[in-house]
Amino acid sequence: MFNRLEEPTPHAEEVSRLLGFEGLAAWWTNNTQGESNKVGGVIQFHFSVDGKEIGFFDMKVLELHPAKRVLWQVVDGPKEWIGTKISWELKQEGDYSIVLFKHQDWKEPVEFMHHCSTKWAIYLMSLKSLVETGKGSPNPNDTNISGIWD
Amino acid sequence: MFNRLEEPTPHAEEVSRLLGFEGLAAWWTNNTQGESNKVGGVIQFHFSVDGKEIGFFDMKVLELHPAKRVLWQVVDGPKEWIGTKISWELKQEGDYSIVLFKHQDWKEPVEFMHHCSTKWAIYLMSLKSLVETGKGSPNPNDTNISGIWD
């Protein structure tokens, strides 16, 4: 599962800050806790709809190279996610910050993976909006793509 | 590259109609031509920004099973796309029509593939909006995710 996003800013550091340090609650889910700013730290993400929790996952920080690369591994959450890795690669191309995103090591290309692929794009657009306008759409204000899984 | 979309409608036929028959111009690109309703037909898709064409691709219909499965192969367009296949699988789950989308057989996981993955989600959301509200956001009214490739 792969995505690429271009941000019209020459400041990969700014995008990086939003990826693992202070910004996750502002574009992904406003219920983000834990330690994102050190290798070995665990970040907890909880998601809700209409005030009811619908899911969570915990990610362990495996690599942390601000403005270059961040790698997380899912240590708890949906069974299909446990053990998968999420990588963020950041780089500059002229006036743009490029974000290369991967959610790797799914055991099987299950339908839930298809769903997550679409949903990741939604959250990346939230990140893009946060960078460009100062306002993201984190859960529970995220775009609902489904009546089944979220 | 995979996506899953759930439509709150028990009418997969309706979603199917939008996939290869009459609806492409209403959710993907309003410059859609060619023959989408027979195996062997070639569909031509052109995309523009600010009145200038930015890209095109031609897809040959390999399989056509309305409300079940549609398979296209890219026969012209960006070099990374030529030879790749796009499949749509449709099914019912209770009150929902499920769309399983794949863009398969990329030779390499190039950055353009990451980009396309995000953009596919944008177009699938346009399809979803078309089904649910009667109005999609086809090119040139699609959401711009990049300053580089579109």
PDB file of C-alpha atoms in Angstrom:
ATOM      1  CA  MET A   1       0.000   0.000   0.000  1.00  0.00           C
ATOM      2  CA  PHE A   2       1.633   3.167  -1.190  1.00  0.00           C
ATOM      3  CA  ASN A   3       0.889   6.825  -1.397  1.00  0.00           C
ATOM      4  CA  ARG A   4       2.731   9.926  -2.495  1.00  0.00           C
ATOM      5  CA  LEU A   5       1.811  13.445  -1.529  1.00  0.00           C
ATOM      6  CA  GLU A   6       3.381  16.699  -2.586  1.00  0.00           C
ATOM      7  CA  GLU A   7       3.270  19.645  -0.263  1.00  0.00           C
ATOM      8  CA  PRO A   8       3.882  23.107  -1.674  1.00  0.00           C
ATOM      9  CA  THR A   9       6.360  24.006   1.011  1.00  0.00           C
ATOM     10  CA  PRO A  10      10.133  23.846   1.044  1.00  0.00           C
ATOM     11  CA  HIS A  11      10.050  22.890   4.697  1.00  0.00           C
ATOM     12  CA  ALA A  12      10.161  19.133   5.077  1.00  0.00           C
ATOM     13  CA  GLU A  13      10.915  19.804   8.743  1.00  0.00           C
ATOM     14  CA  GLU A  14       7.431  21.251   9.123  1.00  0.00           C
ATOM     15  CA  VAL A  15       5.815  18.218   7.502  1.00  0.00           C
ATOM     16  CA  SER A  16       8.035  15.977   9.597  1.00  0.00           C
ATOM     17  CA  ARG A  17       6.899  17.658  12.782  1.00  0.00           C
ATOM     18  CA  LEU A  18       3.316  16.790  11.890  1.00  0.00           C
ATOM     19  CA  LEU A  19       4.175  13.163  11.251  1.00  0.00           C
ATOM     20  CA  GLY A  20       5.354  11.930  14.532  1.00  0.00           C
ATOM     21  CA  PHE A  21       5.910  14.648  16.954  1.00  0.00           C
ATOM     22  CA  GLU A  22       3.200  17.158  17.719  1.00  0.00           C
ATOM     23  CA  GLY A  23       0.880  17.041  14.797  1.00  0.00           C
ATOM     24  CA  LEU A  24      -0.693  13.576  14.687  1.00  0.00           C
ATOM     25  CA  ALA A  25      -3.702  14.694  16.713  1.00  0.00           C
ATOM     26  CA  ALA A  26      -4.310  17.487  14.247  1.00  0.00           C
ATOM     27  CA  TRP A  27      -4.638  15.356  11.113  1.00  0.00           C
ATOM     28  CA  TRP A  28      -5.128  11.695  12.036  1.00  0.00           C
ATOM     29  CA  THR A  29      -7.041  11.248  15.256  1.00  0.00           C
ATOM     30  CA  ASN A  30      -7.514  13.745  18.009  1.00  0.00           C
ATOM     31  CA  ASN A  31      -7.196  10.880  20.491  1.00  0.00           C
ATOM     32  CA  THR A  32      -3.455  10.321  20.099  1.00  0.00           C
ATOM     33  CA  GLN A  33      -1.334   9.525  23.129  1.00  0.00           C
ATOM     34  CA  GLY A  34       2.001   8.058  24.060  1.00  0.00           C
ATOM     35  CA  GLU A  35       5.550   8.735  23.028  1.00  0.00           C
ATOM     36  CA  SER A  36       6.169   9.564  19.394  1.00  0.00           C
ATOM     37  CA  ASN A  37       9.459  11.375  19.734  1.00  0.00           C
ATOM     38  CA  LYS A  38      11.852   8.604  20.651  1.00  0.00           C
ATOM     39  CA  VAL A  39      12.822   5.268  19.192  1.00  0.00           C
ATOM     40  CA  GLY A  40      11.123   2.529  21.188  1.00  0.00           C
ATOM     41  CA  GLY A  41       8.259   4.786  22.213  1.00  0.00           C
ATOM     42  CA  VAL A  42       4.698   3.569  21.681  1.00  0.00           C
ATOM     43  CA  ILE A  43       2.010   5.813  20.216  1.00  0.00           C
ATOM     44  CA  GLN A  44      -1.644   4.993  20.886  1.00  0.00           C
ATOM     45  CA  PHE A  45      -4.288   5.971  18.371  1.00  0.00           C
ATOM     46  CA  HIS A  46      -8.004   5.707  19.158  1.00  0.00           C
ATOM     47  CA  PHE A  47     -10.832   6.330  16.709  1.00  0.00           C
ATOM     48  CA  SER A  48     -14.483   7.028  17.373  1.00  0.00           C
ATOM     49  CA  VAL A  49     -17.743   7.684  15.560  1.00  0.00           C
ATOM     50  CA  ASP A  50     -20.638   9.454  17.263  1.00  0.00           C
ATOM     51  CA  GLY A  51     -18.797   9.309  20.569  1.00  0.00           C
ATOM     52  CA  LYS A  52     -18.262   5.540  20.487  1.00  0.00           C
ATOM     53  CA  GLU A  53     -14.829   4.058  20.079  1.00  0.00           C
ATOM     54  CA  ILE A  54     -14.639   2.030  16.867  1.00  0.00           C
ATOM     55  CA  GLY A  55     -11.009   1.013  16.915  1.00  0.00           C
ATOM     56  CA  PHE A  56      -7.480   1.606  18.087  1.00  0.00           C
ATOM     57  CA  PHE A  57      -3.925   0.662  17.346  1.00  0.00           C
ATOM     58  CA  ASP A  58      -0.589   1.048  19.052  1.00  0.00           C
ATOM     59  CA  MET A  59       2.531   1.779  17.045  1.00  0.00           C
ATOM     60  CA  LYS A  60       6.102   1.371  18.207  1.00  0.00           C
ATOM     61  CA  VAL A  61       8.632   3.831  16.828  1.00  0.00           C
ATOM     62  CA  LEU A  62      11.373   1.799  15.108  1.00  0.00           C
ATOM     63  CA  GLU A  63      13.202   4.589  13.284  1.00  0.00           C
ATOM     64  CA  LEU A  64      13.130   8.340  13.675  1.00  0.00           C
ATOM     65  CA  HIS A  65      15.098  10.558  11.310  1.00  0.00           C
ATOM     66  CA  PRO A  66      13.270  13.889  11.325  1.00  0.00           C
ATOM     67  CA  ALA A  67      12.639  15.353   7.885  1.00  0.00           C
ATOM     68  CA  LYS A  68      13.912  12.113   6.309  1.00  0.00           C
ATOM     69  CA  ARG A  69      12.343   8.895   7.467  1.00  0.00           C
ATOM     70  CA  VAL A  70      10.043   7.612  10.208  1.00  0.00           C
ATOM     71  CA  LEU A  71       9.197   3.937  10.670  1.00  0.00           C
ATOM     72  CA  TRP A  72       6.550   2.526  12.977  1.00  0.00           C
ATOM     73  CA  GLN A  73       5.424  -1.040  13.684  1.00  0.00           C
ATOM     74  CA  VAL A  74       1.916  -1.922  14.786  1.00  0.00           C
ATOM     75  CA  VAL A  75       2.141  -3.728  18.131  1.00  0.00           C
ATOM     76  CA  ASP A  76      -1.575  -3.874  18.987  1.00  0.00           C
ATOM     77  CA  GLY A  77      -4.864  -3.274  17.186  1.00  0.00           C
ATOM     78  CA  PRO A  78      -6.767  -5.073  14.421  1.00  0.00           C
ATOM     79  CA  LYS A  79      -5.294  -8.550  13.980  1.00  0.00           C
ATOM     80  CA  GLU A  80      -4.538  -7.865  10.305  1.00  0.00           C
ATOM     81  CA  TRP A  81      -2.447  -4.855  11.317  1.00  0.00           C
ATOM     82  CA  ILE A  82      -0.326  -6.399  14.039  1.00  0.00           C
ATOM     83  CA  GLY A  83       3.240  -6.718  12.849  1.00  0.00           C
ATOM     84  CA  THR A  84       2.731  -4.489   9.795  1.00  0.00           C
ATOM     85  CA  LYS A  85       4.985  -1.479   9.365  1.00  0.00           C
ATOM     86  CA  ILE A  86       4.222   2.076   8.404  1.00  0.00           C
ATOM     87  CA  SER A  87       6.983   4.103   6.823  1.00  0.00           C
ATOM     88  CA  TRP A  88       7.163   7.782   6.002  1.00  0.00           C
ATOM     89  CA  GLU A  89       9.881   9.061   3.720  1.00  0.00           C
ATOM     90  CA  LEU A  90      10.284  12.788   3.317  1.00  0.00           C
ATOM     91  CA  LYS A  91      12.311  14.726   0.816  1.00  0.00           C
ATOM     92  CA  GLN A  92      12.489  18.033  -0.985  1.00  0.00           C
ATOM     93  CA  GLU A  93      11.889  18.567  -4.689  1.00  0.00           C
ATOM     94  CA  GLY A  94      12.229  22.245  -5.465  1.00  0.00           C
ATOM     95  CA  ASP A  95       9.457  24.082  -3.673  1.00  0.00           C
ATOM     96  CA  TYR A  96       7.723  20.885  -2.621  1.00  0.00           C
ATOM     97  CA  SER A  97       7.988  18.533   0.309  1.00  0.00           C
ATOM     98  CA  ILE A  98       7.377  15.011  -0.917  1.00  0.00           C
ATOM     99  CA  VAL A  99       5.815  12.445   1.396  1.00  0.00           C
ATOM    100  CA  LEU A 100       6.176   8.799   0.413  1.00  0.00           C
ATOM    101  CA  PHE A 101       3.976   6.646   2.567  1.00  0.00           C
ATOM    102  CA  LYS A 102       3.893   2.860   2.810  1.00  0.00           C
ATOM    103  CA  HIS A 103       1.876   0.475   4.947  1.00  0.00           C
ATOM    104  CA  GLN A 104       3.859  -2.709   4.477  1.00  0.00           C
ATOM    105  CA  ASP A 105       3.938  -6.376   5.386  1.00  0.00           C
ATOM    106  CA  TRP A 106       0.252  -7.203   5.235  1.00  0.00           C
ATOM    107  CA  LYS A 107       0.076 -10.984   5.334  1.00  0.00           C
ATOM    108  CA  GLU A 108      -2.741 -11.123   2.792  1.00  0.00           C
ATOM    109  CA  PRO A 109      -4.334  -8.523   0.471  1.00  0.00           C
ATOM    110  CA  VAL A 110      -7.612  -8.787   2.391  1.00  0.00           C
ATOM    111  CA  GLU A 111     -10.591  -6.526   1.773  1.00  0.00           C
ATOM    112  CA  PHE A 112      -9.783  -4.628   4.938  1.00  0.00           C
ATOM    113  CA  MET A 113      -6.482  -3.690   3.265  1.00  0.00           C
ATOM    114  CA  HIS A 114      -8.378  -2.293   0.284  1.00  0.00           C
ATOM    115  CA  HIS A 115     -10.481  -0.293   2.721  1.00  0.00           C
ATOM    116  CA  CYS A 116      -7.454   0.998   4.615  1.00  0.00           C
ATOM    117  CA  SER A 117      -5.775   2.059   1.376  1.00  0.00           C
ATOM    118  CA  THR A 118      -8.677   4.362   0.568  1.00  0.00           C
ATOM    119  CA  LYS A 119      -8.812   5.627   4.127  1.00  0.00           C
ATOM    120  CA  TRP A 120      -5.073   6.355   4.244  1.00  0.00           C
ATOM    121  CA  ALA A 121      -5.532   8.644   1.254  1.00  0.00           C
ATOM    122  CA  ILE A 122      -8.261  10.467   3.161  1.00  0.00           C
ATOM    123  CA  TYR A 123      -5.943  11.008   6.122  1.00  0.00           C
ATOM    124  CA  LEU A 124      -3.072  12.080   3.884  1.00  0.00           C
ATOM    125  CA  MET A 125      -5.365  14.693   2.391  1.00  0.00           C
ATOM    126  CA  SER A 126      -6.086  15.796   5.963  1.00  0.00           C
ATOM    127  CA  LEU A 127      -2.324  16.111   6.547  1.00  0.00           C
ATOM    128  CA  LYS A 128      -2.027  18.098   3.318  1.00  0.00           C
ATOM    129  CA  SER A 129      -4.810  20.415   4.399  1.00  0.00           C
ATOM    130  CA  LEU A 130      -3.158  20.874   7.795  1.00  0.00           C
ATOM    131  CA  VAL A 131       0.142  21.865   6.160  1.00  0.00           C
ATOM    132  CA  GLU A 132      -1.475  24.201   3.663  1.00  0.00           C
ATOM    133  CA  THR A 133      -4.276  25.775   5.668  1.00  0.00           C
ATOM    134  CA  GLY A 134      -3.452  25.057   9.293  1.00  0.00           C
ATOM    135  CA  LYS A 135      -6.547  22.886   9.641  1.00  0.00           C
ATOM    136  CA  GLY A 136      -6.774  19.118   9.232  1.00  0.00           C
ATOM    137  CA  SER A 137      -9.734  16.762   9.582  1.00  0.00           C
ATOM    138  CA  PRO A 138      -8.664  14.238  12.213  1.00  0.00           C
ATOM    139  CA  ASN A 139     -11.036  11.584  13.547  1.00  0.00           C
ATOM    140  CA  PRO A 140     -13.826  12.059  14.660  1.00  0.00           C
ATOM    141  CA  ASN A 141     -14.076  14.794  12.013  1.00  0.00           C
ATOM    142  CA  ASP A 142     -12.652  12.636   9.237  1.00  0.00           C
ATOM    143  CA  THR A 143     -14.445  11.824   6.004  1.00  0.00           C
ATOM    144  CA  ASN A 144     -16.503   8.666   6.394  1.00  0.00           C
ATOM    145  CA  ILE A 145     -15.868   6.336   3.473  1.00  0.00           C
ATOM    146  CA  SER A 146     -17.905   3.400   4.663  1.00  0.00           C
ATOM    147  CA  GLY A 147     -20.903   2.325   6.619  1.00  0.00           C
ATOM    148  CA  ILE A 148     -19.177  -0.853   7.702  1.00  0.00           C
ATOM    149  CA  TRP A 149     -15.681  -0.258   9.003  1.00  0.00           C
ATOM    150  CA  ASP A 150     -15.921   3.381  10.007  1.00  0.00           C
TER     151      ASP A 150
ATOM    152  CA  MET B   1      -2.657  -0.931  -5.440  1.00  0.00           C
ATOM    153  CA  PHE B   2      -5.954  -1.705  -3.823  1.00  0.00           C
ATOM    154  CA  ASN B   3      -9.028   0.087  -2.668  1.00  0.00           C
ATOM    155  CA  ARG B   4     -12.351  -0.875  -1.199  1.00  0.00           C
ATOM    156  CA  LEU B   5     -15.416   1.309  -1.170  1.00  0.00           C
ATOM    157  CA  GLU B   6     -18.801   0.645   0.360  1.00  0.00           C
ATOM    158  CA  GLU B   7     -21.862   2.204  -1.181  1.00  0.00           C
ATOM    159  CA  PRO B   8     -25.043   2.404   0.885  1.00  0.00           C
ATOM    160  CA  THR B   9     -27.169   1.005  -1.886  1.00  0.00           C
ATOM    161  CA  PRO B  10     -28.344  -2.515  -2.555  1.00  0.00           C
ATOM    162  CA  HIS B  11     -28.048  -1.890  -6.280  1.00  0.00           C
ATOM    163  CA  ALA B  12     -24.705  -3.093  -7.545  1.00  0.00           C
ATOM    164  CA  GLU B  13     -26.163  -2.738 -11.027  1.00  0.00           C
ATOM    165  CA  GLU B  14     -26.342   0.999 -10.492  1.00  0.00           C
ATOM    166  CA  VAL B  15     -22.701   1.184  -9.368  1.00  0.00           C
ATOM    167  CA  SER B  16     -21.760  -1.088 -12.238  1.00  0.00           C
ATOM    168  CA  ARG B  17     -23.422   1.209 -14.739  1.00  0.00           C
ATOM    169  CA  LEU B  18     -21.212   4.031 -13.507  1.00  0.00           C
ATOM    170  CA  LEU B  19     -18.076   1.951 -13.872  1.00  0.00           C
ATOM    171  CA  GLY B  20     -17.888   1.202 -17.499  1.00  0.00           C
ATOM    172  CA  PHE B  21     -20.994   2.075 -19.275  1.00  0.00           C
ATOM    173  CA  GLU B  22     -22.450   5.541 -18.997  1.00  0.00           C
ATOM    174  CA  GLY B  23     -21.035   7.014 -15.874  1.00  0.00           C
ATOM    175  CA  LEU B  24     -17.281   7.365 -16.288  1.00  0.00           C
ATOM    176  CA  ALA B  25     -17.548  10.948 -17.491  1.00  0.00           C
ATOM    177  CA  ALA B  26     -19.526  11.827 -14.378  1.00  0.00           C
ATOM    178  CA  TRP B  27     -16.952  10.747 -11.800  1.00  0.00           C
ATOM    179  CA  TRP B  28     -13.544  10.244 -13.442  1.00  0.00           C
ATOM    180  CA  THR B  29     -12.976  12.609 -16.345  1.00  0.00           C
ATOM    181  CA  ASN B  30     -15.561  14.452 -18.352  1.00  0.00           C
ATOM    182  CA  ASN B  31     -13.418  13.826 -21.439  1.00  0.00           C
ATOM    183  CA  THR B  32     -14.165  10.122 -21.802  1.00  0.00           C
ATOM    184  CA  GLN B  33     -14.692   8.612 -25.231  1.00  0.00           C
ATOM    185  CA  GLY B  34     -14.671   5.283 -26.995  1.00  0.00           C
ATOM    186  CA  GLU B  35     -16.390   1.995 -26.404  1.00  0.00           C
ATOM    187  CA  SER B  36     -16.792   0.863 -22.842  1.00  0.00           C
ATOM    188  CA  ASN B  37     -19.696  -1.507 -23.272  1.00  0.00           C
ATOM    189  CA  LYS B  38     -18.147  -4.380 -25.161  1.00  0.00           C
ATOM    190  CA  VAL B  39     -15.178  -6.660 -24.689  1.00  0.00           C
ATOM    191  CA  GLY B  40     -12.370  -5.509 -26.956  1.00  0.00           C
ATOM    192  CA  GLY B  41     -13.588  -1.920 -26.968  1.00  0.00           C
ATOM    193  CA  VAL B  42     -11.110   0.842 -26.173  1.00  0.00           C
ATOM    194  CA  ILE B  43     -11.986   3.703 -23.810  1.00  0.00           C
ATOM    195  CA  GLN B  44     -10.032   6.956 -24.072  1.00  0.00           C
ATOM    196  CA  PHE B  45      -9.593   9.121 -21.005  1.00  0.00           C
ATOM    197  CA  HIS B  46      -8.148  12.635 -21.214  1.00  0.00           C
ATOM    198  CA  PHE B  47      -7.332  14.881 -18.267  1.00  0.00           C
ATOM    199  CA  SER B  48      -6.783  18.605 -18.161  1.00  0.00           C
ATOM    200  CA  VAL B  49      -5.930  21.397 -15.740  1.00  0.00           C
ATOM    201  CA  ASP B  50      -6.832  25.005 -16.503  1.00  0.00           C
ATOM    202  CA  GLY B  51      -7.871  24.036 -20.007  1.00  0.00           C
ATOM    203  CA  LYS B  52      -4.580  22.339 -20.890  1.00  0.00           C
ATOM    204  CA  GLU B  53      -4.352  18.599 -21.386  1.00  0.00           C
ATOM    205  CA  ILE B  54      -2.039  17.061 -18.794  1.00  0.00           C
ATOM    206  CA  GLY B  55      -2.376  13.401 -19.678  1.00  0.00           C
ATOM    207  CA  PHE B  56      -4.395  10.621 -21.222  1.00  0.00           C
ATOM    208  CA  PHE B  57      -4.665   6.874 -21.302  1.00  0.00           C
ATOM    209  CA  ASP B  58      -6.489   4.326 -23.364  1.00  0.00           C
ATOM    210  CA  MET B  59      -7.949   1.208 -21.780  1.00  0.00           C
ATOM    211  CA  LYS B  60      -9.038  -1.928 -23.566  1.00  0.00           C
ATOM    212  CA  VAL B  61     -11.984  -3.796 -22.070  1.00  0.00           C
ATOM    213  CA  LEU B  62     -10.819  -7.352 -21.341  1.00  0.00           C
ATOM    214  CA  GLU B  63     -13.736  -8.569 -19.232  1.00  0.00           C
ATOM    215  CA  LEU B  64     -17.222  -7.231 -18.731  1.00  0.00           C
ATOM    216  CA  HIS B  65     -19.579  -8.893 -16.272  1.00  0.00           C
ATOM    217  CA  PRO B  66     -22.013  -6.173 -15.229  1.00  0.00           C
ATOM    218  CA  ALA B  67     -22.560  -5.930 -11.470  1.00  0.00           C
ATOM    219  CA  LYS B  68     -19.768  -8.459 -10.917  1.00  0.00           C
ATOM    220  CA  ARG B  69     -16.433  -7.761 -12.530  1.00  0.00           C
ATOM    221  CA  VAL B  70     -14.881  -5.425 -15.075  1.00  0.00           C
ATOM    222  CA  LEU B  71     -11.268  -5.705 -16.238  1.00  0.00           C
ATOM    223  CA  TRP B  72      -9.398  -3.168 -18.348  1.00  0.00           C
ATOM    224  CA  GLN B  73      -5.845  -3.111 -19.657  1.00  0.00           C
ATOM    225  CA  VAL B  74      -3.957   0.084 -20.361  1.00  0.00           C
ATOM    226  CA  VAL B  75      -2.911   0.083 -24.023  1.00  0.00           C
ATOM    227  CA  ASP B  76      -1.588   3.650 -24.273  1.00  0.00           C
ATOM    228  CA  GLY B  77      -0.681   6.457 -21.886  1.00  0.00           C
ATOM    229  CA  PRO B  78       2.098   7.013 -19.327  1.00  0.00           C
ATOM    230  CA  LYS B  79       4.825   4.443 -19.940  1.00  0.00           C
ATOM    231  CA  GLU B  80       4.524   3.136 -16.371  1.00  0.00           C
ATOM    232  CA  TRP B  81       0.847   2.394 -16.993  1.00  0.00           C
ATOM    233  CA  ILE B  82       1.073   0.582 -20.315  1.00  0.00           C
ATOM    234  CA  GLY B  83       0.306  -3.087 -19.810  1.00  0.00           C
ATOM    235  CA  THR B  84      -1.081  -2.599 -16.294  1.00  0.00           C
ATOM    236  CA  LYS B  85      -4.581  -3.836 -15.545  1.00  0.00           C
ATOM    237  CA  ILE B  86      -7.424  -2.232 -13.683  1.00  0.00           C
ATOM    238  CA  SER B  87     -10.031  -4.478 -12.147  1.00  0.00           C
ATOM    239  CA  TRP B  88     -13.347  -3.689 -10.535  1.00  0.00           C
ATOM    240  CA  GLU B  89     -15.125  -6.315  -8.491  1.00  0.00           C
ATOM    241  CA  LEU B  90     -18.626  -5.601  -7.314  1.00  0.00           C
ATOM    242  CA  LYS B  91     -20.734  -7.433  -4.785  1.00  0.00           C
ATOM    243  CA  GLN B  92     -23.542  -6.985  -2.325  1.00  0.00           C
ATOM    244  CA  GLU B  93     -23.214  -7.106   1.447  1.00  0.00           C
ATOM    245  CA  GLY B  94     -26.600  -6.458   2.976  1.00  0.00           C
ATOM    246  CA  ASP B  95     -27.608  -2.910   2.153  1.00  0.00           C
ATOM    247  CA  TYR B  96     -24.217  -2.063   0.678  1.00  0.00           C
ATOM    248  CA  SER B  97     -22.612  -2.379  -2.714  1.00  0.00           C
ATOM    249  CA  ILE B  98     -18.950  -3.200  -2.262  1.00  0.00           C
ATOM    250  CA  VAL B  99     -16.415  -2.034  -4.827  1.00  0.00           C
ATOM    251  CA  LEU B 100     -13.026  -3.747  -4.786  1.00  0.00           C
ATOM    252  CA  PHE B 101     -10.606  -1.893  -6.987  1.00  0.00           C
ATOM    253  CA  LYS B 102      -7.130  -2.956  -8.080  1.00  0.00           C
ATOM    254  CA  HIS B 103      -4.562  -1.374 -10.345  1.00  0.00           C
ATOM    255  CA  GLN B 104      -2.264  -4.304 -10.956  1.00  0.00           C
ATOM    256  CA  ASP B 105       0.942  -5.334 -12.687  1.00  0.00           C
ATOM    257  CA  TRP B 106       3.027  -2.221 -12.132  1.00  0.00           C
ATOM    258  CA  LYS B 107       6.568  -3.234 -13.085  1.00  0.00           C
ATOM    259  CA  GLU B 108       8.110  -1.270 -10.216  1.00  0.00           C
ATOM    260  CA  PRO B 109       6.664   0.487  -7.129  1.00  0.00           C
ATOM    261  CA  VAL B 110       7.758   3.864  -8.510  1.00  0.00           C
ATOM    262  CA  GLU B 111       6.833   7.178  -6.918  1.00  0.00           C
ATOM    263  CA  PHE B 112       4.282   7.758  -9.652  1.00  0.00           C
ATOM    264  CA  MET B 113       2.512   4.636  -8.356  1.00  0.00           C
ATOM    265  CA  HIS B 114       2.378   6.155  -4.863  1.00  0.00           C
ATOM    266  CA  HIS B 115       0.889   9.269  -6.404  1.00  0.00           C
ATOM    267  CA  CYS B 116      -1.675   7.323  -8.412  1.00  0.00           C
ATOM    268  CA  SER B 117      -2.713   5.374  -5.319  1.00  0.00           C
ATOM    269  CA  THR B 118      -3.690   8.585  -3.552  1.00  0.00           C
ATOM    270  CA  LYS B 119      -5.378   9.920  -6.662  1.00  0.00           C
ATOM    271  CA  TRP B 120      -7.374   6.722  -7.198  1.00  0.00           C
ATOM    272  CA  ALA B 121      -8.863   7.187  -3.739  1.00  0.00           C
ATOM    273  CA  ILE B 122      -9.872  10.718  -4.714  1.00  0.00           C
ATOM    274  CA  TYR B 123     -11.675   9.433  -7.816  1.00  0.00           C
ATOM    275  CA  LEU B 124     -13.315   6.609  -5.876  1.00  0.00           C
ATOM    276  CA  MET B 125     -14.675   9.202  -3.472  1.00  0.00           C
ATOM    277  CA  SER B 126     -16.005  11.026  -6.530  1.00  0.00           C
ATOM    278  CA  LEU B 127     -17.723   7.798  -7.627  1.00  0.00           C
ATOM    279  CA  LYS B 128     -19.145   7.404  -4.124  1.00  0.00           C
ATOM    280  CA  SER B 129     -20.465  10.949  -4.186  1.00  0.00           C
ATOM    281  CA  LEU B 130     -22.026  10.354  -7.595  1.00  0.00           C
ATOM    282  CA  VAL B 131     -23.844   7.252  -6.327  1.00  0.00           C
ATOM    283  CA  GLU B 132     -25.019   8.906  -3.127  1.00  0.00           C
ATOM    284  CA  THR B 133     -25.804  12.440  -4.243  1.00  0.00           C
ATOM    285  CA  GLY B 134     -25.998  12.278  -8.021  1.00  0.00           C
ATOM    286  CA  LYS B 135     -22.963  14.521  -8.350  1.00  0.00           C
ATOM    287  CA  GLY B 136     -19.341  13.451  -8.780  1.00  0.00           C
ATOM    288  CA  SER B 137     -16.184  15.512  -9.200  1.00  0.00           C
ATOM    289  CA  PRO B 138     -14.652  14.331 -12.477  1.00  0.00           C
ATOM    290  CA  ASN B 139     -11.586  15.982 -13.977  1.00  0.00           C
ATOM    291  CA  PRO B 140     -11.215  18.942 -14.489  1.00  0.00           C
ATOM    292  CA  ASN B 141     -13.210  19.432 -11.296  1.00  0.00           C
ATOM    293  CA  ASP B 142     -11.279  16.822  -9.339  1.00  0.00           C
ATOM    294  CA  THR B 143      -9.360  17.471  -6.142  1.00  0.00           C
ATOM    295  CA  ASN B 144      -5.788  18.467  -6.925  1.00  0.00           C
ATOM    296  CA  ILE B 145      -3.401  16.479  -4.741  1.00  0.00           C
ATOM    297  CA  SER B 146      -0.159  17.706  -6.219  1.00  0.00           C
ATOM    298  CA  GLY B 147       1.553  20.583  -7.899  1.00  0.00           C
ATOM    299  CA  ILE B 148       3.715  18.235  -9.906  1.00  0.00           C
ATOM    300  CA  TRP B 149       1.714  15.501 -11.590  1.00  0.00           C
ATOM    301  CA  ASP B 150      -1.682  17.149 -11.654  1.00  0.00           C
TER     302      ASP B 150
END
